Each structure stands twice: as structure tokens, then as C-alpha cells.
Coordinates of C-alpha atoms in Angstrom, one line a residue:
M1 CA 9.8 116.1 146.0
T2 CA 7.9 117.0 149.1
D3 CA 8.1 116.3 152.8
D4 CA 4.3 116.1 153.1
W5 CA 3.3 112.5 153.9
R6 CA -0.2 112.8 152.4
T7 CA 1.3 113.8 149.0
Q8 CA 3.9 111.0 149.2
Q9 CA 1.2 108.5 150.1
H10 CA -0.9 109.6 147.1
Y11 CA 1.8 108.8 144.7
R12 CA 2.8 105.6 146.5
D13 CA -0.8 104.2 146.5
N14 CA -1.7 105.3 143.0
A15 CA 1.5 104.7 141.0
K16 CA -0.1 102.3 138.5
E17 CA -3.2 104.3 137.8
L18 CA -1.1 107.5 137.5
G19 CA 1.2 105.7 135.1
R20 CA -1.8 104.9 132.9
I21 CA -2.9 108.5 132.9
Y22 CA 0.6 110.0 132.3
E23 CA 1.3 107.7 129.4
K24 CA -1.8 109.0 127.6
A25 CA -0.9 112.6 128.0
G26 CA 0.9 114.5 125.2
V27 CA 4.5 115.6 125.2
T28 CA 4.1 118.9 123.3
H29 CA 6.3 120.6 125.9
L30 CA 9.2 118.3 124.8
H31 CA 8.6 119.1 121.2
H32 CA 9.3 122.8 122.0
L33 CA 12.2 121.9 124.2
I34 CA 14.2 119.9 121.7
T35 CA 14.1 122.8 119.2
L36 CA 16.5 124.5 121.7
L37 CA 18.8 121.5 122.1
R38 CA 21.5 119.7 120.2
P39 CA 21.5 115.9 119.7
G40 CA 23.1 114.2 122.6
D41 CA 22.6 117.0 125.1
K42 CA 22.1 116.0 128.7
V43 CA 18.6 116.6 130.1
L44 CA 17.3 116.1 133.7
D45 CA 13.6 115.4 134.4
V46 CA 13.0 116.4 138.0
G47 CA 9.8 114.6 139.3
C48 CA 10.0 112.1 136.4
G49 CA 7.1 110.0 137.8
T50 CA 6.6 106.9 135.6
G51 CA 9.4 107.8 133.2
R52 CA 7.4 108.9 130.1
D53 CA 9.5 112.0 129.4
V54 CA 12.8 110.3 130.2
A55 CA 12.1 107.4 127.8
W56 CA 10.9 109.8 125.0
L57 CA 14.0 112.0 125.2
R58 CA 16.3 109.0 125.2
E59 CA 14.5 107.5 122.2
H60 CA 15.1 110.8 120.4
G61 CA 18.8 110.9 121.0
Y62 CA 19.3 112.8 124.3
Q63 CA 21.1 111.8 127.4
A64 CA 18.1 112.0 129.7
E65 CA 18.0 111.2 133.5
G66 CA 15.2 111.4 135.9
T67 CA 14.6 111.8 139.7
D68 CA 11.5 111.1 141.8
P69 CA 11.1 110.6 145.5
S70 CA 8.5 107.8 145.1
K71 CA 10.0 104.3 144.9
E72 CA 6.6 103.1 143.6
M73 CA 6.6 105.6 140.7
L74 CA 10.1 104.7 139.7
A75 CA 9.3 101.0 139.8
E76 CA 6.4 101.7 137.5
A77 CA 8.8 103.7 135.2
R78 CA 11.1 100.7 135.0
R79 CA 8.2 98.3 134.3
R80 CA 6.8 100.4 131.5
H81 CA 10.0 101.5 129.8
S82 CA 13.4 100.0 128.9
I83 CA 15.5 102.5 130.9
P84 CA 19.1 101.5 131.8
D85 CA 20.3 101.2 135.4
G86 CA 21.7 104.4 136.8
V87 CA 19.4 106.7 134.8
L88 CA 16.6 107.0 137.3
H89 CA 17.3 108.3 140.9
G90 CA 15.3 108.3 144.0
D91 CA 15.8 111.9 145.1
S92 CA 13.9 115.1 145.8
L93 CA 14.2 118.8 145.9
P94 CA 15.8 120.9 147.3
G95 CA 18.8 118.5 147.7
L96 CA 19.0 116.3 144.6
E97 CA 22.2 114.9 146.1
S98 CA 22.3 111.9 143.7
V99 CA 22.5 114.2 140.7
G100 CA 25.9 115.5 139.5
G101 CA 27.3 117.5 136.7
S102 CA 25.5 120.1 134.6
F103 CA 22.6 119.8 132.1
A104 CA 21.7 121.5 128.9
A105 CA 18.1 121.4 130.0
I106 CA 16.0 120.5 133.1
T107 CA 12.3 119.8 133.1
C108 CA 10.2 120.1 136.2
I109 CA 6.6 119.3 135.3
H110 CA 3.8 119.3 137.9
V111 CA 6.2 119.4 140.8
L112 CA 6.9 122.9 142.3
H113 CA 3.3 123.4 143.6
H114 CA 3.9 120.5 146.0
L115 CA 6.7 122.4 147.8
E116 CA 5.9 124.7 150.7
D117 CA 7.1 128.3 150.6
T118 CA 10.1 127.7 152.8
L119 CA 11.6 125.1 150.4
L120 CA 10.8 127.0 147.2
L121 CA 13.8 129.3 146.9
D122 CA 16.3 126.6 147.8
S123 CA 14.7 124.3 145.3
L124 CA 14.9 126.9 142.5
Y125 CA 18.5 127.6 143.4
R126 CA 19.3 123.9 143.2
L127 CA 17.8 123.7 139.7
R128 CA 19.7 126.8 138.7
S129 CA 23.0 125.3 140.0
L130 CA 22.6 122.2 137.8
L131 CA 22.1 124.1 134.6
A132 CA 25.1 124.6 132.2
P133 CA 25.7 128.1 131.0
G134 CA 23.2 128.8 128.3
G135 CA 21.0 126.0 129.5
F136 CA 17.2 125.8 129.7
L137 CA 14.7 125.3 132.5
L138 CA 11.2 124.2 131.7
I139 CA 8.6 124.2 134.5
K140 CA 4.8 123.7 134.5
I141 CA 2.9 125.1 137.4
P142 CA -0.8 125.8 138.3
S143 CA -2.3 129.1 139.4
H144 CA -5.9 128.0 139.7
H145 CA -7.6 124.6 140.4
A146 CA -11.2 124.0 141.3
S147 CA -10.3 121.1 143.5
V148 CA -7.8 123.0 145.7
A149 CA -8.6 124.9 148.8
Q150 CA -6.1 126.5 151.3
G151 CA -3.2 124.7 149.6
I152 CA -4.7 121.2 149.8
H153 CA -6.1 119.2 146.8
A154 CA -9.3 117.3 147.4
D155 CA -7.3 114.1 147.2
G156 CA -5.1 115.2 150.1
R157 CA -2.0 116.4 148.3
R158 CA -0.2 119.6 149.2
Y159 CA -1.1 121.9 146.2
I160 CA 0.1 125.5 146.6
L161 CA -1.3 127.7 143.9
R162 CA 1.1 130.6 143.0
D163 CA 0.9 133.2 140.3
P164 CA 3.4 132.4 137.5
G165 CA 4.9 135.9 138.1
E166 CA 6.1 134.7 141.5
Y167 CA 8.2 132.0 139.9
R168 CA 9.5 134.5 137.4
F169 CA 10.4 136.9 140.2
F170 CA 12.6 134.3 142.0
L171 CA 14.1 132.7 138.9
E172 CA 15.1 136.1 137.3
R173 CA 16.8 137.0 140.6
L174 CA 18.7 133.8 140.3
G175 CA 20.0 135.0 137.0
L176 CA 17.6 133.2 134.6
R177 CA 15.6 134.9 131.9
L178 CA 12.0 134.0 130.9
T179 CA 11.9 133.2 127.1
A180 CA 8.5 131.7 126.7
Q181 CA 5.2 131.2 128.6
I182 CA 2.2 129.1 127.5
D183 CA -1.1 129.3 129.5
D184 CA -3.4 126.3 129.3
H185 CA -7.0 126.2 130.6
H186 CA -8.1 122.6 131.4
E187 CA -11.9 122.6 131.2
E188 CA -12.2 119.1 132.7
T189 CA -10.5 119.9 136.0
R190 CA -11.3 123.6 135.8
S191 CA -7.7 124.5 136.3
L192 CA -5.2 127.0 134.8
W193 CA -1.6 125.8 134.1
H194 CA 1.4 127.7 132.9
T195 CA 4.4 126.3 131.0
Q196 CA 7.5 128.6 131.4
V197 CA 10.9 128.3 129.7
Y198 CA 13.9 130.0 131.2
T199 CA 17.5 130.3 130.0
T200 CA 20.7 130.9 131.9
P201 CA 23.4 133.4 130.9
L202 CA 26.4 132.1 129.0
S203 CA 28.8 133.7 131.5
A204 CA 29.4 132.0 134.8
G205 CA 29.2 135.1 137.1
L206 CA 27.0 135.0 140.2
N207 CA 24.3 137.5 141.1
P208 CA 23.9 138.5 144.7
L209 CA 21.2 136.0 145.5
E210 CA 23.2 133.2 144.0
T211 CA 26.2 134.3 146.2
V212 CA 24.1 133.9 149.3
E213 CA 22.8 130.5 148.3
S214 CA 26.3 129.4 147.3
I215 CA 27.6 130.3 150.8
L216 CA 24.7 128.4 152.4
W217 CA 25.2 125.3 150.3
D218 CA 28.7 125.2 148.9
D219 CA 31.0 126.8 151.6
R220 CA 32.8 124.5 154.0
K221 CA 31.6 125.1 157.6
V222 CA 33.0 124.0 160.9
N223 CA 30.5 126.0 163.0
T224 CA 27.4 128.1 162.6
Y225 CA 29.0 131.5 162.3
K226 CA 28.4 132.0 158.5
F227 CA 24.7 131.4 159.1
A228 CA 24.7 133.9 161.9
L229 CA 26.6 136.5 159.9
L230 CA 24.3 136.2 156.9
R231 CA 21.2 136.3 159.1
A232 CA 22.4 139.4 160.9
V233 CA 23.2 141.3 157.7
T234 CA 19.9 140.3 156.2
D235 CA 18.0 141.4 159.3
L236 CA 19.7 144.8 159.3
A237 CA 19.2 145.3 155.6
V238 CA 15.5 144.7 155.9
H239 CA 14.6 146.3 159.2
T240 CA 17.2 148.9 160.0
T241 CA 18.5 149.9 156.6
R242 CA 19.9 153.2 157.9
T243 CA 22.4 151.4 160.1
G244 CA 24.3 150.8 156.9
R245 CA 26.5 153.7 155.7
W246 CA 27.2 153.8 152.0
T247 CA 30.8 154.4 151.1
R248 CA 32.4 155.9 148.0
D249 CA 33.5 152.5 146.7
G250 CA 29.9 151.2 146.5
R251 CA 30.0 149.2 149.7
V252 CA 27.9 149.5 152.9
A253 CA 29.5 149.8 156.4
V254 CA 27.7 148.4 159.4
P255 CA 29.0 148.8 163.0
I256 CA 30.3 145.5 164.2
N257 CA 28.7 145.9 167.6
I258 CA 25.2 146.0 166.1
V259 CA 26.0 142.7 164.3
A260 CA 27.2 141.3 167.6
E261 CA 24.0 142.3 169.4
R262 CA 22.0 140.4 166.8
W263 CA 24.1 137.3 167.5
I264 CA 23.2 137.5 171.2
E265 CA 19.5 137.4 170.2
Y266 CA 20.0 134.5 167.7
Y267 CA 22.3 132.3 169.9
W268 CA 20.5 133.0 173.2
P269 CA 17.8 130.2 172.9
L270 CA 20.4 127.8 171.5
V271 CA 22.8 128.3 174.4
A272 CA 20.2 128.6 177.1
I273 CA 19.0 125.1 176.5
G274 CA 20.9 122.8 178.8
A275 CA 23.4 125.5 179.7
G276 CA 26.0 124.1 182.1
N277 CA 24.9 120.4 181.7
D278 CA 25.1 117.5 179.3
E279 CA 21.9 118.6 177.5
E280 CA 23.5 121.6 175.7
I281 CA 23.2 121.7 171.9
L282 CA 26.5 121.4 170.0
L283 CA 26.9 124.3 167.6
G284 CA 30.2 123.5 165.9
Q285 CA 32.5 120.6 165.3
R286 CA 34.0 119.2 168.5
V287 CA 37.7 119.6 168.8
S288 CA 39.6 118.2 171.8
G289 CA 40.2 120.8 174.4
K290 CA 38.2 123.5 172.6
Q291 CA 34.7 124.9 172.9
D292 CA 32.4 124.5 169.9
M293 CA 32.0 128.3 170.0
T294 CA 34.5 131.0 171.2
F295 CA 31.7 132.8 173.1
R296 CA 29.8 129.9 174.5
R297 CA 31.1 130.4 178.1
S298 CA 30.4 134.1 178.4
L299 CA 27.0 134.0 176.7
S300 CA 26.0 130.9 178.7
S301 CA 26.8 132.8 181.9
L302 CA 24.6 135.7 180.7
T303 CA 21.7 133.4 179.8
Q304 CA 21.8 131.6 183.1
R305 CA 21.6 134.9 185.0
W306 CA 18.5 136.0 183.1
E307 CA 16.5 132.8 182.2
P308 CA 14.9 132.5 185.7
T309 CA 13.5 136.1 185.4
G310 CA 12.2 136.3 181.8
G311 CA 15.1 135.3 179.5
Y312 CA 16.1 137.4 176.6
P313 CA 13.1 139.8 176.4
A314 CA 13.7 140.8 180.1
F315 CA 17.4 141.2 179.4
R316 CA 16.8 143.3 176.3
A317 CA 14.2 145.5 178.2
A318 CA 16.7 146.1 181.0
L319 CA 19.4 147.0 178.5
D320 CA 17.3 149.4 176.6
R321 CA 16.1 151.1 179.8
G322 CA 19.7 151.5 180.9
A323 CA 18.9 149.4 183.9
L324 CA 21.8 146.9 183.8
P325 CA 23.9 146.9 187.0
L326 CA 27.6 147.7 186.5
E327 CA 28.6 144.0 187.0
Q328 CA 26.2 142.9 184.2
Q329 CA 27.3 145.7 181.9
R330 CA 30.9 144.4 182.3
E331 CA 29.5 140.9 181.6
L332 CA 27.8 142.1 178.5
R333 CA 31.0 143.8 177.2
N334 CA 32.8 140.5 177.6
V335 CA 30.1 138.7 175.6
L336 CA 30.2 141.4 172.8
N337 CA 34.0 141.3 172.7
D338 CA 34.0 137.4 172.5
I339 CA 31.4 137.5 169.7
G340 CA 33.3 140.3 167.9
R341 CA 36.3 138.0 167.7
G342 CA 34.0 135.2 166.5
I343 CA 32.6 137.3 163.7
R344 CA 36.0 137.7 162.2
Q345 CA 36.1 134.1 161.3
P346 CA 33.2 134.1 158.8
V347 CA 34.2 137.5 157.5
Q348 CA 37.6 136.0 156.6
Y349 CA 36.4 132.7 155.3
A350 CA 32.9 133.3 153.8
G351 CA 33.0 132.6 150.0
N352 CA 34.3 130.0 147.6
A353 CA 35.6 129.6 144.1
R354 CA 32.3 130.5 142.6
T355 CA 31.5 133.6 144.8
G356 CA 35.1 134.9 145.3
K357 CA 36.9 135.2 148.6
K358 CA 36.4 138.8 149.6
L359 CA 32.7 139.2 150.4
F360 CA 33.1 140.9 153.7
E361 CA 35.8 143.0 155.4
I362 CA 36.2 144.6 158.9
I363 CA 37.8 148.0 159.0
D364 CA 38.0 150.2 162.2
G365 CA 35.0 148.5 163.9
D366 CA 32.7 148.4 160.8
L367 CA 31.7 145.4 158.8
Y368 CA 31.9 146.2 155.0
I369 CA 29.6 144.4 152.5
G370 CA 29.0 145.0 148.8
G371 CA 26.3 147.4 147.9
T372 CA 24.6 145.1 145.4
L373 CA 24.5 142.3 147.9
W374 CA 23.1 144.7 150.6
T375 CA 20.4 145.9 148.2
E376 CA 19.4 142.3 147.3
L377 CA 19.2 141.3 151.0
A378 CA 16.9 144.3 151.6
L379 CA 14.6 143.3 148.8
M380 CA 14.6 139.5 149.3
G381 CA 15.3 139.3 153.0
R382 CA 12.1 137.4 154.0
W383 CA 12.9 134.5 151.7
I384 CA 16.6 134.5 152.3
E385 CA 16.2 134.3 156.0
D386 CA 14.0 131.3 155.7
S387 CA 16.7 129.6 153.7
I388 CA 19.4 130.5 156.2
L389 CA 17.4 129.2 159.2
I390 CA 16.6 125.9 157.5
R391 CA 20.3 125.3 156.5
W392 CA 21.4 126.4 160.0
A393 CA 19.1 123.9 161.6
E394 CA 20.1 121.0 159.3
F395 CA 23.8 121.8 159.9
V396 CA 23.5 121.7 163.7
A397 CA 21.4 118.5 163.7
D398 CA 23.9 116.7 161.4
L399 CA 27.1 117.6 163.5
K400 CA 29.1 114.4 164.1
H401 CA 28.9 114.4 167.9
Q402 CA 25.5 116.0 168.2
K403 CA 23.2 114.7 171.0
N404 CA 20.6 112.1 169.9
H405 CA 17.7 114.3 171.0
V406 CA 18.7 117.2 168.8
T407 CA 16.8 117.3 165.5
S408 CA 16.6 119.9 162.8
E409 CA 13.0 120.6 163.9
T410 CA 14.3 121.2 167.5
V411 CA 16.9 123.6 166.3
L412 CA 14.6 125.4 163.9
A413 CA 12.1 126.0 166.7
L414 CA 14.8 127.6 168.8
L415 CA 16.0 129.8 165.9
L416 CA 12.5 131.0 165.3
R417 CA 12.0 131.9 168.9
P418 CA 12.8 135.6 168.4
R419 CA 10.0 135.7 165.8
R420 CA 7.6 133.8 168.0
N421 CA 8.1 135.9 171.2
D422 CA 4.9 137.1 172.7
H423 CA 3.6 140.3 171.2
D424 CA 4.7 142.0 174.4
T425 CA 3.0 145.4 174.4
S426 CA 2.7 145.7 178.2
I427 CA 5.1 148.7 178.5
A428 CA 3.3 150.8 175.8
R429 CA -0.1 149.7 177.2
G430 CA 1.0 150.9 180.7
V431 CA 1.9 154.3 179.3
Y432 CA -1.4 154.7 177.4
G433 CA -3.4 153.3 180.4
A434 CA -1.8 156.0 182.7
S435 CA -2.6 158.7 180.1
L436 CA -6.2 157.5 179.8
A437 CA -6.6 157.5 183.6
A438 CA -5.1 161.0 183.8
K439 CA -7.0 162.6 181.0
G440 CA -10.2 160.5 180.9
N441 CA -9.8 159.6 177.2
L442 CA -7.5 158.8 174.4
E443 CA -7.8 159.1 170.6
C444 CA -7.5 156.1 168.3
V445 CA -4.3 156.7 166.3
W446 CA -6.0 155.8 163.0
S447 CA -9.6 157.0 163.3
G448 CA -9.5 159.7 165.9
T449 CA -12.3 157.8 167.7
T450 CA -12.4 158.6 171.4
I451 CA -11.3 155.8 173.7
R452 CA -12.7 156.1 177.3
T453 CA -12.0 152.7 178.9
M454 CA -9.2 150.2 179.0
V455 CA -11.7 147.6 177.6
H456 CA -11.8 149.5 174.3
L457 CA -8.0 150.2 174.2
E458 CA -5.8 148.0 172.1
V459 CA -2.1 148.5 171.3
D460 CA -1.6 148.2 167.6
H461 CA 1.6 147.1 165.9
A462 CA 1.6 149.8 163.2
I463 CA 3.8 147.6 161.1
P464 CA 2.2 144.2 161.9
W465 CA 4.1 141.7 164.0
A466 CA 3.8 139.1 161.2
L467 CA 5.8 141.4 158.9
W468 CA 8.4 143.0 161.2
Y469 CA 8.6 141.1 164.5
S470 CA 9.0 144.4 166.4
N471 CA 7.8 145.4 169.8
D472 CA 9.8 148.6 169.7
L473 CA 7.9 151.5 171.2
W474 CA 7.7 153.6 168.1
N475 CA 5.7 150.7 166.5
L476 CA 3.1 150.4 169.3
L477 CA 0.2 152.9 169.0
P478 CA -3.2 153.1 170.8
A479 CA -6.2 152.0 168.7
D480 CA -9.9 151.5 169.3
R481 CA -10.6 147.8 169.6
T482 CA -13.3 147.9 166.8
V483 CA -10.9 149.8 164.5
N484 CA -8.0 147.5 165.3
N485 CA -10.1 144.4 164.5
T486 CA -10.4 145.7 160.9
K487 CA -6.7 146.4 160.5
R488 CA -4.9 143.4 162.1
D489 CA -2.1 142.3 159.8
K490 CA -2.6 145.0 157.2
L491 CA -0.4 148.0 156.6
P492 CA -2.0 151.5 156.8
S493 CA -2.2 153.3 153.5
R494 CA 0.2 156.2 152.9
P495 CA -2.6 158.8 153.0
L496 CA -3.9 157.4 156.3
V497 CA -0.4 157.5 157.9
E498 CA 0.0 161.1 156.7
A499 CA -3.5 162.0 158.1
S500 CA -2.5 160.4 161.4
R501 CA 0.8 162.2 161.7
S502 CA -0.2 164.5 164.6
R503 CA -1.6 161.6 166.6
I504 CA 1.4 159.4 166.0
L505 CA 3.8 162.2 167.1
G506 CA 1.7 162.9 170.2
N507 CA 1.8 159.2 171.2
W508 CA 5.6 159.1 170.6
E509 CA 6.0 162.1 172.8
A510 CA 4.1 160.3 175.6
L511 CA 6.3 157.2 175.2
W512 CA 9.4 159.3 175.2
A513 CA 8.3 161.1 178.4
A514 CA 7.5 157.9 180.2
E515 CA 10.3 155.7 178.9
P516 CA 13.0 158.0 177.6
A517 CA 15.9 155.5 177.6
M518 CA 13.9 152.7 176.0
F519 CA 12.3 154.9 173.4
S520 CA 15.7 156.4 172.5
A521 CA 17.3 152.9 172.2
H522 CA 14.5 151.7 170.0
A523 CA 14.5 154.8 167.8
T524 CA 18.3 154.8 167.6
R525 CA 18.2 151.2 166.1
F526 CA 15.5 152.3 163.7
L527 CA 17.2 155.6 162.6
G528 CA 20.7 154.2 162.5
E529 CA 22.0 157.1 164.6
P530 CA 21.8 158.2 168.2
L531 CA 18.6 159.9 169.4
H532 CA 19.5 162.1 172.3
D533 CA 16.6 164.5 172.1
F534 CA 13.1 164.4 170.7
G535 CA 12.4 167.9 169.5
S536 CA 10.3 168.8 166.5
A537 CA 13.1 168.1 163.9
R538 CA 13.9 164.6 165.3
Q539 CA 10.2 163.8 165.5
Q540 CA 9.7 164.7 161.9
E541 CA 12.8 162.7 160.9
L542 CA 11.6 159.6 162.8
F543 CA 8.1 160.0 161.2
E544 CA 9.6 160.0 157.6
V545 CA 11.7 156.9 158.3
F546 CA 8.6 155.3 159.8
K547 CA 6.4 156.2 156.8
N548 CA 9.1 155.0 154.3
A549 CA 9.5 151.7 156.2
I550 CA 5.8 151.1 155.8
E551 CA 6.1 151.7 152.0
F552 CA 9.1 149.5 151.6
T553 CA 7.5 146.7 153.5
A554 CA 4.3 147.0 151.4
S555 CA 6.3 147.0 148.2
N556 CA 8.6 144.1 149.1
R557 CA 5.9 141.9 150.7
A558 CA 3.0 142.7 148.4
V559 CA 0.8 143.4 151.5
K560 CA -2.8 144.5 151.3
R561 CA -3.2 148.2 152.4
W562 CA -5.8 149.3 154.9
D563 CA -7.8 152.5 155.2
I564 CA -10.5 153.8 157.4

């Protein structure tokens, strides 16, 4: 149920003692559950431990099965109960690959808090996919425990305490509906537990989030293009929503070139590794006489040119500054054209019997996507992207002819590289440093405090790097070191942003004057339309988009706000 070795070891070493404790515990949760079921219904107990609930359900006339990742716990279950062969499975979330069919009910007791955040959404989706229409999901999760600190129990187990509303948030977006919740205070352990019961709709239609998960898990794939397409659309919906143009039929149109540019960023570290030699990472099924990707050759050539002098960040800076020589501009056009042809493949084939076959469409250089899917991606992008990256890494590592040294961890680290790039603020710092030298002082953008030396000057990511991964110039503003130390990864309050308007605009004017091409490129991506001048009207437009982006981020990510 978890990839954490300490948690696994705990259950391995304590199976007999835990069996003794579990057998003494009550089964009141099952008494409630069976009032919702019919005799003979199929029930799955995920994280069945020593088999108490499976045995009880079978004794009361239900077709119960159980899964648990611990061989020792399953052995204890078979020792304690007369459970037939084929009923208990050694398996764990999020895969549960040994389990098939659909179930009238699934129980998941004392399990989900052992999962790290990056596995939670995939795990809940898998549980949802195993439920029959009109089925029930029963979970029990903790929100407080005196023996837990920073996600670790005193006995060493991973133990992530989440508010029950967080589970409801995800499960309701997967199409389930909360029908009951019981809160239990355990005085002995000074803990608070919540039992929640959800039901699935009787109809089999998929909501947008289920559609994404079905593409990730159910679609047939011969290469990584579907992952890249979903990641790009998610990225654009979250960070540059205005690049999408709403159409009269309820869809959103995004320029295909913008998607292709995102693919360059995603694939760059994957292609640059071992480019031109036998160490390169295979990114699709190998077919005799064909490349694993249609654009590998052209992108590999581009990466080899730039890797010795700074890699993708240096290439992107030169592109945004309009400083690419003509030869390299032609080379870039070739890459974009090759990627554009590659994008057509997942656009044509994304989708399956559950999702439908027409999820995307390309018309006159624009990629069209359903408006409800675009909206869900904008709201849930942080979690969806994590799922995409994990599945992408697993797919690449599992390719039939993949190199032995390539693991899912290797691939995931490369896919995360755009996020983990250095917080490069050198260009903005150079502009503010020159202004400080010329005028003798600067104002802190948030407090108005006078900054007189470079020692006291810090460049603040207005929308923190941890939330946005953006070194775009509009997001880099001068701050007093002491003030910035109190802000860090917090978002400024709306009143503070409004009060700082004149200082923000003044700094943007300085950046525009010093780096007009780069500031224009960054603002164009943010605004979703070209920025050719920076007069008063465009300044105010950029400010409103900036202010709204902060609000949307605060709302979607539940981030603490900061004020002076």
C-alpha cells in the first residue's frame, strides 16, 4: 500500500501482534455498510491486513476479497481465518493489478494516510474505477494524531494527516458523492479519525478528471506523446489561461506552436542525455528502421548545440531576447515543424471506449479542447501534472528495449528538471542593480522601504517559485532582504498587491526599458496576446492579469496570504 520501506517493515515485523489487536477491534463500519448492500454482493477490502473484515463479510453472505502488500499480514490472515485460495491478493495502491471486475462496495480502512501526495490521486482514481455504478466506497482516515510529526509516526511509519475535506475534494471530482461521515475521537491515542462513505452515480459517463486518468491508465501507447500533450495543455490551463480562446461551441482553442514550445522544454533533458551515443533514453517503442520519436534528430541537434553553453535556460533566454542567429532560427523552425507533426498523433488517438474518441482536434493551426476539461485542468493542474509525470516515467522505464540503467526514478528526475531549474534571477538583478547604482537607492516593492546597497537587495518571485516555477521578468521584483525573508513562499494579499501597484508598474517599466524583447516575450506568454508596446493601457492590463493570477493561485492551492 506504500513504497515507504519503514512502513512496510513495521507491518512485516509486527504482523502477529497487529493481528491480535485488529481481531479485538469492532466492525461497526461493516454493520453500516451492509445496510447498503444486497446479499451476495462483491466487496473488496483494500489493505485487508490480517483478514478480519474479509472473513466477517464472507461469513455474512458477501463475496469478499482482500488485498494487502504485506506477505506477513496475509499469512497471518490465512492462519487466523478459513479463507479460500484466490480471495486474498498481495497487491497495493495505486495499481491493484491483481484485482479485476467491479465491486458493489470497496473498503479502505487505515490505508490512505500511508500514501504520499503524489500517489493519492492515482490511488483514489483506481478505487473509483473498480466500483460498479451505484457502488459504495468506505474509507477511514486520520486528521490528528499525537504520535505523528511531519508525516511520520513515532514507530517510523509514513503517516500523512489530511483534513477529511481534502479526500472529499478529490473524490467528488472523480464523480463520487459523500453520503455519510462519522468522526471518532480516540482518547487513548489522542487521535481523530473520520469514516466516510461515498457512492458512485448510476450512469457510466466520465467527468473531466476521470477522462484524464483514463487516458493515462487505459489508453494504448506506443510513445510518450499523449503524456506530453496532456502535460502541455495542463500547464497552459494553469499558468497561461489566456492563451486559450473560448469558442462558441464551448471549446477552447490554443495555438499549436505554443504547445510545441512546451514540448521542447519537456523533452530537452530527456533527449540531451546521451544524445548521439548509445546512452540515449528510448522514448517510444523501437520499430526497425524508425526513430522512437519523429522529432528526435532535429531536437537532439538543437540540444547538442546548446548544452555546452548553458542548456535549455540559455537557449530560452536567447530566444526570448531575439538573439538567435538566422541559422539557429531555421533549426528551431525545423524542430517546431517536426514536433507539430508529432502532436497530431496523440490528438488523433487520445481517448478510448470510456472517454470517447474525439477529445482533441486541430483546425487551422489551433488545438481545440473541450471547455469543461480545460476548466478542470486549470483547477486541478497541480495534482494532474504529478500523475502525468509519474505515469510518463513508468512508461519510459518499462519500454521493451530500454537501456538497463534507465529507471522510472531516472526519468522522473529529468521530467522534473524544468521545475528544479535554478531560481535564475540574474537578469532582473542586473537591471535593478544598475538602477540602484544610477539613482543611489531603490524602493522595496512591497513595503516601500529604501534599499541603498546590493547587500540589502533581493529579487522576489512575486508568485513564489514553488507555486509557479516562473523566472519571467514580470514575476521578479526588488525587495528588501528583511521584508523578503518574511514573505518567502507566501502570496501577497490582494490589498497589498493593489497598494504596491505604482511600484510594480515602475519596476516593469525599468525591465521593459532594459530588456524590451525578453520582457515582451514573457508578458506575451502571460497575456496570451502579443505585447508590442508598454504604454499605460497595456501596463494596467498586465497588472490586472497579474493580480488575478495571484488570486487564482491562492484559491486553487489554498496558500497562506502575506501582508506587511
